[in-house]
Short mmCIF file of C-alpha atoms in Angstrom, two decimals:
data_model
loop_
_atom_site.label_atom_id
_atom_site.label_comp_id
_atom_site.label_asym_id
_atom_site.label_seq_id
_atom_site.Cartn_x
_atom_site.Cartn_y
_atom_site.Cartn_z
CA MET A 1 1.58 46.47 -45.19
CA THR A 2 2.50 44.67 -41.95
CA ARG A 3 0.80 41.37 -42.80
CA PRO A 4 2.39 40.95 -46.25
CA ARG A 5 5.80 41.70 -44.76
CA LYS A 6 5.31 39.11 -42.03
CA ARG A 7 4.06 36.59 -44.55
CA HIS A 8 7.08 37.26 -46.81
CA HIS A 9 9.42 36.89 -43.82
CA LEU A 10 7.82 33.55 -42.91
CA ILE A 11 8.16 32.26 -46.47
CA TYR A 12 11.84 33.29 -46.44
CA LYS A 13 12.49 31.45 -43.16
CA ILE A 14 11.03 28.08 -44.21
CA PRO A 15 13.46 27.35 -47.08
CA GLY A 16 16.45 28.08 -44.85
CA GLN A 17 15.39 25.42 -42.34
CA THR A 18 14.61 23.01 -45.17
CA TYR A 19 18.10 23.44 -46.66
CA LEU A 20 19.62 22.85 -43.22
CA TRP A 21 17.82 19.56 -42.62
CA LEU A 22 18.50 18.32 -46.14
CA ALA A 23 22.19 18.92 -45.50
CA ILE A 24 21.96 16.96 -42.23
CA LEU A 25 20.42 13.99 -44.08
CA ILE A 26 23.21 14.08 -46.67
CA PHE A 27 26.03 14.49 -44.12
CA GLY A 28 24.64 11.73 -41.93
CA ALA A 29 24.57 9.29 -44.85
CA SER A 30 28.07 10.18 -46.10
CA SER A 31 29.97 7.54 -44.09
CA ALA A 32 27.69 4.72 -45.23
CA VAL A 33 27.80 5.94 -48.85
CA THR A 34 31.61 6.11 -48.72
CA ARG A 35 31.88 2.54 -47.43
CA LYS A 36 29.39 1.34 -50.07
CA LEU A 37 31.44 2.94 -52.86
CA THR A 38 34.61 1.19 -51.71
CA GLU A 39 32.73 -2.12 -51.63
CA ILE A 40 31.65 -1.51 -55.23
CA GLY A 41 35.29 -0.80 -56.10
CA THR A 42 36.42 -4.18 -54.69
CA GLN A 43 34.26 -5.85 -57.34
CA HIS A 44 35.96 -3.95 -60.19
CA PHE A 45 39.70 -4.12 -59.49
CA ILE A 46 42.08 -2.51 -61.98
CA SER A 47 45.40 -4.39 -62.10
CA GLY A 48 44.75 -5.65 -58.58
CA ARG A 49 43.89 -2.18 -57.21
CA ASN A 50 40.59 -0.82 -55.94
CA PRO A 51 39.84 2.24 -58.13
CA ILE A 52 37.37 3.57 -55.56
CA SER A 53 39.80 3.52 -52.65
CA LEU A 54 39.10 5.67 -49.61
CA CYS A 55 42.03 7.94 -50.48
CA ASN A 56 40.70 8.48 -54.01
CA VAL A 57 37.24 9.27 -52.67
CA LEU A 58 38.61 11.79 -50.17
CA PHE A 59 40.94 13.43 -52.69
CA VAL A 60 38.38 13.78 -55.49
CA GLY A 61 35.62 14.75 -53.03
CA ASN A 62 37.75 17.57 -51.67
CA LEU A 63 38.44 18.85 -55.18
CA CYS A 64 34.69 19.02 -55.80
CA ALA A 65 34.17 20.82 -52.50
CA LEU A 66 36.92 23.32 -53.30
CA ILE A 67 35.24 24.25 -56.58
CA ILE A 68 31.94 24.89 -54.77
CA LEU A 69 33.58 26.97 -52.04
CA ILE A 70 35.42 29.11 -54.60
CA LEU A 71 32.19 29.76 -56.52
CA ILE A 72 30.46 30.85 -53.31
CA TYR A 73 33.19 32.79 -51.51
CA TRP A 74 35.57 34.07 -54.22
CA ARG A 75 34.62 37.70 -53.55
CA GLN A 76 36.16 37.51 -50.05
CA TRP A 77 39.57 36.77 -51.56
CA ASN A 78 40.51 40.36 -52.31
CA LYS A 79 43.71 42.26 -51.56
CA THR A 80 42.13 44.50 -48.92
CA VAL A 81 40.92 41.61 -46.77
CA LEU A 82 44.04 39.50 -47.26
CA MET A 83 46.34 42.37 -46.23
CA GLN A 84 44.54 42.57 -42.88
CA LEU A 85 45.63 39.05 -41.93
CA SER A 86 48.82 38.81 -39.91
CA LYS A 87 51.58 36.19 -40.11
CA LYS A 88 50.13 34.64 -36.96
CA ASP A 89 46.73 34.34 -38.67
CA TRP A 90 48.28 32.52 -41.63
CA PHE A 91 50.24 30.24 -39.31
CA SER A 92 47.06 29.36 -37.42
CA LEU A 93 45.16 28.82 -40.68
CA THR A 94 47.91 26.47 -41.83
CA ALA A 95 47.76 24.49 -38.56
CA VAL A 96 43.97 24.17 -38.86
CA ALA A 97 44.26 23.08 -42.50
CA ILE A 98 46.76 20.36 -41.58
CA LEU A 99 44.73 19.10 -38.60
CA SER A 100 41.16 19.30 -39.91
CA GLY A 101 41.81 19.25 -43.66
CA ALA A 102 44.36 16.44 -43.90
CA ILE A 103 45.09 14.50 -40.69
CA ALA A 104 41.55 14.19 -39.27
CA PRO A 105 39.80 13.07 -42.49
CA GLY A 106 42.71 10.75 -43.33
CA LEU A 107 42.36 9.03 -39.93
CA ILE A 108 38.58 8.81 -40.25
CA PHE A 109 38.80 7.27 -43.71
CA GLN A 110 41.32 4.71 -42.48
CA ALA A 111 39.01 3.94 -39.54
CA LEU A 112 36.16 3.32 -42.00
CA ALA A 113 38.35 0.71 -43.68
CA LEU A 114 38.96 -1.18 -40.43
CA THR A 115 35.74 -1.04 -38.43
CA LYS A 116 31.99 -0.68 -38.78
CA VAL A 117 30.54 2.63 -39.89
CA ASN A 118 28.45 2.91 -36.70
CA ASN A 119 31.59 2.67 -34.57
CA VAL A 120 33.25 5.51 -36.48
CA ILE A 121 30.10 7.64 -36.14
CA LEU A 122 29.71 7.06 -32.40
CA VAL A 123 33.40 7.25 -31.45
CA GLY A 124 33.65 10.49 -33.44
CA ARG A 125 31.30 12.08 -30.89
CA LEU A 126 34.36 12.28 -28.62
CA GLU A 127 35.08 15.58 -30.34
CA LEU A 128 32.20 17.25 -28.47
CA PRO A 129 33.33 16.63 -24.83
CA LEU A 130 37.00 17.04 -25.76
CA THR A 131 36.41 20.43 -27.37
CA LEU A 132 34.34 21.55 -24.38
CA ALA A 133 37.08 20.50 -21.93
CA LEU A 134 39.81 22.25 -23.94
CA SER A 135 37.66 25.38 -24.30
CA ILE A 136 37.30 25.59 -20.52
CA TRP A 137 40.98 24.86 -19.89
CA LEU A 138 42.72 26.82 -22.63
CA LEU A 139 40.21 29.48 -23.67
CA ARG A 140 38.68 30.05 -20.21
CA GLU A 141 35.19 29.77 -21.66
CA ARG A 142 32.25 29.74 -19.28
CA VAL A 143 29.74 26.96 -19.81
CA ASN A 144 26.69 25.89 -17.84
CA LEU A 145 26.13 22.68 -15.89
CA TRP A 146 23.92 21.13 -18.57
CA GLU A 147 26.72 21.25 -21.14
CA ILE A 148 29.23 19.75 -18.71
CA VAL A 149 26.93 16.86 -17.74
CA GLY A 150 26.10 16.30 -21.42
CA ALA A 151 29.80 16.17 -22.33
CA ILE A 152 30.51 13.67 -19.53
CA ALA A 153 27.64 11.43 -20.68
CA ALA A 154 28.90 11.56 -24.27
CA PHE A 155 32.45 10.71 -23.13
CA PHE A 156 31.29 7.63 -21.20
CA GLY A 157 29.14 6.64 -24.19
CA VAL A 158 32.18 6.73 -26.48
CA THR A 159 34.25 4.79 -23.92
CA LEU A 160 31.63 2.03 -23.63
CA THR A 161 31.33 1.85 -27.42
CA ILE A 162 35.07 1.18 -27.63
CA ILE A 163 35.61 -1.28 -24.76
CA LEU A 164 32.43 -3.36 -25.25
CA GLN A 165 33.26 -4.27 -28.85
CA PRO A 166 33.17 -8.01 -29.63
CA PRO A 167 36.54 -9.62 -30.51
CA GLY A 168 37.73 -8.96 -34.05
CA GLU A 169 40.79 -9.20 -36.27
CA ALA A 170 42.00 -5.58 -36.22
CA MET A 171 42.26 -5.27 -32.44
CA MET A 172 44.97 -4.72 -29.84
CA ASN A 173 45.15 -5.25 -26.09
CA MET A 174 45.19 -2.14 -23.91
CA GLY A 175 44.94 -2.38 -20.12
CA GLY A 176 43.17 -5.73 -20.23
CA PHE A 177 40.65 -4.58 -22.86
CA SER A 178 40.63 -5.54 -26.53
CA VAL A 179 40.39 -2.26 -28.43
CA GLY A 180 39.85 -2.02 -32.17
CA ILE A 181 42.48 -0.24 -34.25
CA GLY A 182 39.72 1.39 -36.30
CA GLU A 183 38.16 2.81 -33.14
CA LEU A 184 41.54 4.17 -32.02
CA LEU A 185 42.00 5.86 -35.39
CA ALA A 186 38.53 7.42 -35.02
CA VAL A 187 39.58 8.71 -31.58
CA ALA A 188 42.75 10.20 -33.08
CA GLY A 189 40.66 11.84 -35.79
CA ALA A 190 38.36 13.35 -33.17
CA VAL A 191 41.39 14.68 -31.24
CA ALA A 192 42.80 16.32 -34.38
CA SER A 193 39.43 17.90 -35.21
CA SER A 194 39.05 19.16 -31.65
CA ALA A 195 42.54 20.70 -31.69
CA ALA A 196 41.69 22.46 -34.96
CA THR A 197 38.46 23.80 -33.46
CA ILE A 198 40.30 25.22 -30.43
CA ILE A 199 42.85 26.96 -32.67
CA SER A 200 40.02 28.36 -34.80
CA LYS A 201 38.10 29.68 -31.82
CA GLY A 202 41.13 31.08 -30.04
CA GLU A 203 43.22 32.51 -32.88
CA ILE A 204 41.30 32.98 -36.14
CA SER A 205 37.65 33.55 -35.19
CA HIS A 206 37.92 36.96 -36.91
CA VAL A 207 39.03 35.49 -40.26
CA PRO A 208 36.25 35.70 -42.89
CA LEU A 209 34.45 32.39 -43.38
CA GLY A 210 35.24 32.24 -47.11
CA ILE A 211 38.98 32.66 -46.66
CA TYR A 212 38.99 30.12 -43.84
CA SER A 213 36.98 27.49 -45.75
CA ILE A 214 38.82 27.76 -49.06
CA PHE A 215 42.30 27.87 -47.52
CA ARG A 216 41.60 24.91 -45.22
CA THR A 217 40.16 22.76 -48.01
CA ALA A 218 42.84 23.64 -50.58
CA LEU A 219 45.89 23.25 -48.33
CA GLY A 220 44.40 20.23 -46.55
CA THR A 221 43.84 18.46 -49.88
CA VAL A 222 47.41 19.14 -51.04
CA ILE A 223 48.94 17.98 -47.75
CA PHE A 224 46.76 14.86 -47.68
CA PHE A 225 47.86 14.05 -51.25
CA PHE A 226 51.57 14.19 -50.41
CA LEU A 227 51.14 12.38 -47.07
CA ALA A 228 49.38 9.52 -48.88
CA LEU A 229 52.18 9.37 -51.44
CA ILE A 230 54.78 9.16 -48.66
CA LEU A 231 52.87 6.53 -46.65
CA TYR A 232 51.47 4.36 -49.45
CA GLY A 233 53.80 4.90 -52.40
CA SER A 234 53.90 6.88 -55.63
CA ASP A 235 51.34 4.64 -57.36
CA HIS A 236 48.65 5.17 -54.71
CA PHE A 237 46.65 7.70 -56.77
CA MET A 238 47.28 5.90 -60.08
CA ASP A 239 43.53 5.32 -60.54
CA ALA A 240 42.42 8.76 -59.31
CA PHE A 241 41.36 9.76 -62.83
CA SER A 242 40.04 6.42 -64.09
CA PRO A 243 36.65 6.63 -65.89
CA PHE A 244 35.14 4.02 -63.54
CA LEU A 245 36.06 6.07 -60.46
CA TRP A 246 34.77 9.34 -61.91
CA ARG A 247 31.44 7.81 -62.92
CA TRP A 248 30.79 7.12 -59.26
CA MET A 249 32.51 10.27 -58.04
CA LEU A 250 30.17 12.40 -60.15
CA LEU A 251 27.36 10.90 -58.08
CA TYR A 252 29.32 11.23 -54.81
CA GLY A 253 30.63 14.69 -55.60
CA GLY A 254 27.28 15.91 -56.90
CA LEU A 255 25.17 14.55 -54.05
CA ILE A 256 27.37 14.43 -50.94
CA VAL A 257 29.77 17.28 -51.64
CA VAL A 258 28.05 19.78 -53.93
CA LEU A 259 24.45 19.47 -52.70
CA GLY A 260 25.49 18.80 -49.10
CA GLN A 261 27.81 21.79 -48.84
CA SER A 262 25.48 24.07 -50.83
CA PHE A 263 22.46 23.18 -48.67
CA TRP A 264 24.54 23.55 -45.49
CA ILE A 265 25.86 26.99 -46.38
CA LYS A 266 22.43 28.16 -47.58
CA GLY A 267 20.80 26.80 -44.43
CA LEU A 268 23.35 28.41 -42.09
CA ARG A 269 22.80 31.80 -43.67
CA ALA A 270 19.07 31.65 -42.96
CA SER A 271 19.20 29.94 -39.53
CA THR A 272 19.93 30.94 -35.96
CA VAL A 273 22.81 29.45 -33.98
CA SER A 274 20.35 27.54 -31.79
CA ALA A 275 18.43 26.04 -34.74
CA ALA A 276 21.60 25.05 -36.58
CA SER A 277 23.10 23.48 -33.45
CA LEU A 278 19.93 21.45 -32.88
CA ALA A 279 19.91 20.21 -36.47
CA SER A 280 23.60 19.22 -36.36
CA SER A 281 22.97 17.03 -33.29
CA PHE A 282 20.89 14.68 -35.45
CA VAL A 283 23.85 13.71 -37.68
CA PRO A 284 24.80 10.58 -35.66
CA ILE A 285 21.17 9.38 -35.65
CA VAL A 286 20.90 9.80 -39.41
CA GLY A 287 24.30 8.10 -39.81
CA ILE A 288 23.25 4.99 -37.88
CA LEU A 289 19.98 4.73 -39.84
CA ALA A 290 21.87 5.15 -43.12
CA ALA A 291 24.35 2.43 -42.16
CA TYR A 292 21.44 0.05 -41.58
CA LEU A 293 19.54 0.97 -44.75
CA ILE A 294 22.54 1.19 -47.12
CA LEU A 295 24.92 -1.40 -45.66
CA GLY A 296 22.62 -3.58 -43.56
CA ASP A 297 24.69 -2.85 -40.44
CA ALA A 298 22.38 -3.33 -37.47
CA PRO A 299 23.64 -1.74 -34.22
CA THR A 300 25.50 -4.11 -31.88
CA PHE A 301 25.07 -4.34 -28.11
CA ALA A 302 28.06 -2.02 -27.55
CA GLN A 303 26.63 0.50 -30.01
CA TYR A 304 23.20 0.42 -28.35
CA ILE A 305 24.68 1.03 -24.89
CA GLY A 306 27.25 3.62 -25.93
CA GLY A 307 24.96 5.29 -28.46
CA SER A 308 22.19 5.71 -25.89
CA LEU A 309 24.54 7.52 -23.53
CA ILE A 310 25.85 9.66 -26.37
CA LEU A 311 22.31 10.66 -27.35
CA VAL A 312 21.56 11.56 -23.72
CA GLY A 313 24.71 13.69 -23.72
CA ILE A 314 23.66 15.42 -26.96
CA PHE A 315 20.21 16.13 -25.50
CA LEU A 316 21.66 17.62 -22.31
CA SER A 317 24.10 19.74 -24.32
CA GLN A 318 21.21 21.10 -26.39
CA VAL A 319 19.37 22.04 -23.20
CA GLY A 320 22.50 23.90 -22.13
CA ILE A 321 22.71 25.73 -25.44
CA ARG A 322 19.05 26.73 -25.16
CA ARG A 323 19.71 28.15 -21.69
CA GLN A 324 22.58 30.32 -22.90
CA ASN A 325 22.21 34.00 -23.56
CA SER A 326 19.17 34.24 -25.87
CA ARG A 327 20.86 36.97 -27.93
CA ILE A 328 23.62 34.55 -28.94
CA ALA A 329 21.32 31.58 -29.44
CA LEU A 330 18.97 33.58 -31.66
CA SER A 331 21.69 35.34 -33.68
CA LYS A 332 22.49 34.40 -37.25
CA VAL A 333 25.39 32.11 -38.16
CA ASN A 334 27.59 34.75 -39.76
CA SER A 335 31.03 34.08 -38.30
CA ASN A 336 33.74 31.46 -38.50
CA GLN A 337 33.54 30.81 -34.74
CA ALA A 338 29.77 30.23 -34.81
CA LYS A 339 30.13 27.79 -37.71
CA GLN A 340 32.91 25.92 -35.89
CA GLU A 341 30.85 25.58 -32.72
CA ILE A 342 27.87 24.22 -34.66
CA GLU A 343 29.98 21.70 -36.59
CA THR A 344 31.83 20.46 -33.47
CA GLY A 345 30.94 16.83 -32.94
CA MET A 346 29.21 16.40 -36.30
CA GLY A 347 32.03 14.15 -37.44
CA PHE A 348 32.68 13.18 -41.03
CA LYS A 349 30.58 15.16 -43.56
CA GLY A 350 31.76 13.67 -46.82
CA ILE A 351 34.88 15.84 -47.23
#
């Protein structure tokens, strides 16, 4: 009886890891796919407008994601669970939704419009050292030396990626250095995501994952919609329901959003914190490869130098995670806080 049980357990474990890595491949390619879609849209203008604008992609993609999250987590939205949440919990959930569901993705999408995909991917790694520093300062978390050194290496990698950029059109002078506006927007997006992570870890780690995910996606989508209307005008989403856009969004929503999120959730349920954290660290590598294969964007000198340091930082951070309490590292990903820690530094995931 023991051998069949072990064999059944092994068979159960393999699909979970497979789902996890498939999700990483999809998430890593999302930035390059998004840029490619907008390039396709520029070749099919409707009354002088790009029907596959970045705002349309984000808005429709989030709607697809919301449908998937509701189908998966709707049972958690019951009166008993909701009554247990305090006004402070709802306030914190709202702050997280605004930061990570509207502001951060909006900044990242605008950065994708102004700079190379690889720059957005690498600069977005700033979220990892920033979150670690804020966790130590505000949450009094204890971390080991490996994680600190890894965060410092990643920070210097991001800095070099920004300041070593060749001269371009969308740039501004800061302290004697020419800094790209797209890179600055990516930095701002990383700061917003990091702030949301700190609020999640410090205030709402006890909130069920389903309530957190659905509320953040729904409110974030609504806020992003109205912010875009205020900033860009009432006709900004005029083509959001055009047949041409939805033909491509069925592909984007089906592959990047539906399959990506479904694989990710399925993989997290069957994986340990350590395994999921290791897999998530490969997102920037997959993203750079996807940018080359899909867009033909070969890494520049600045990206090679900065990216190398960032990868060293990721490696050192993973060593630190492995050296943490084995009970935590080997536990299942079954809480909002664990999911947040794993996704920190992953960057843009298609929604």
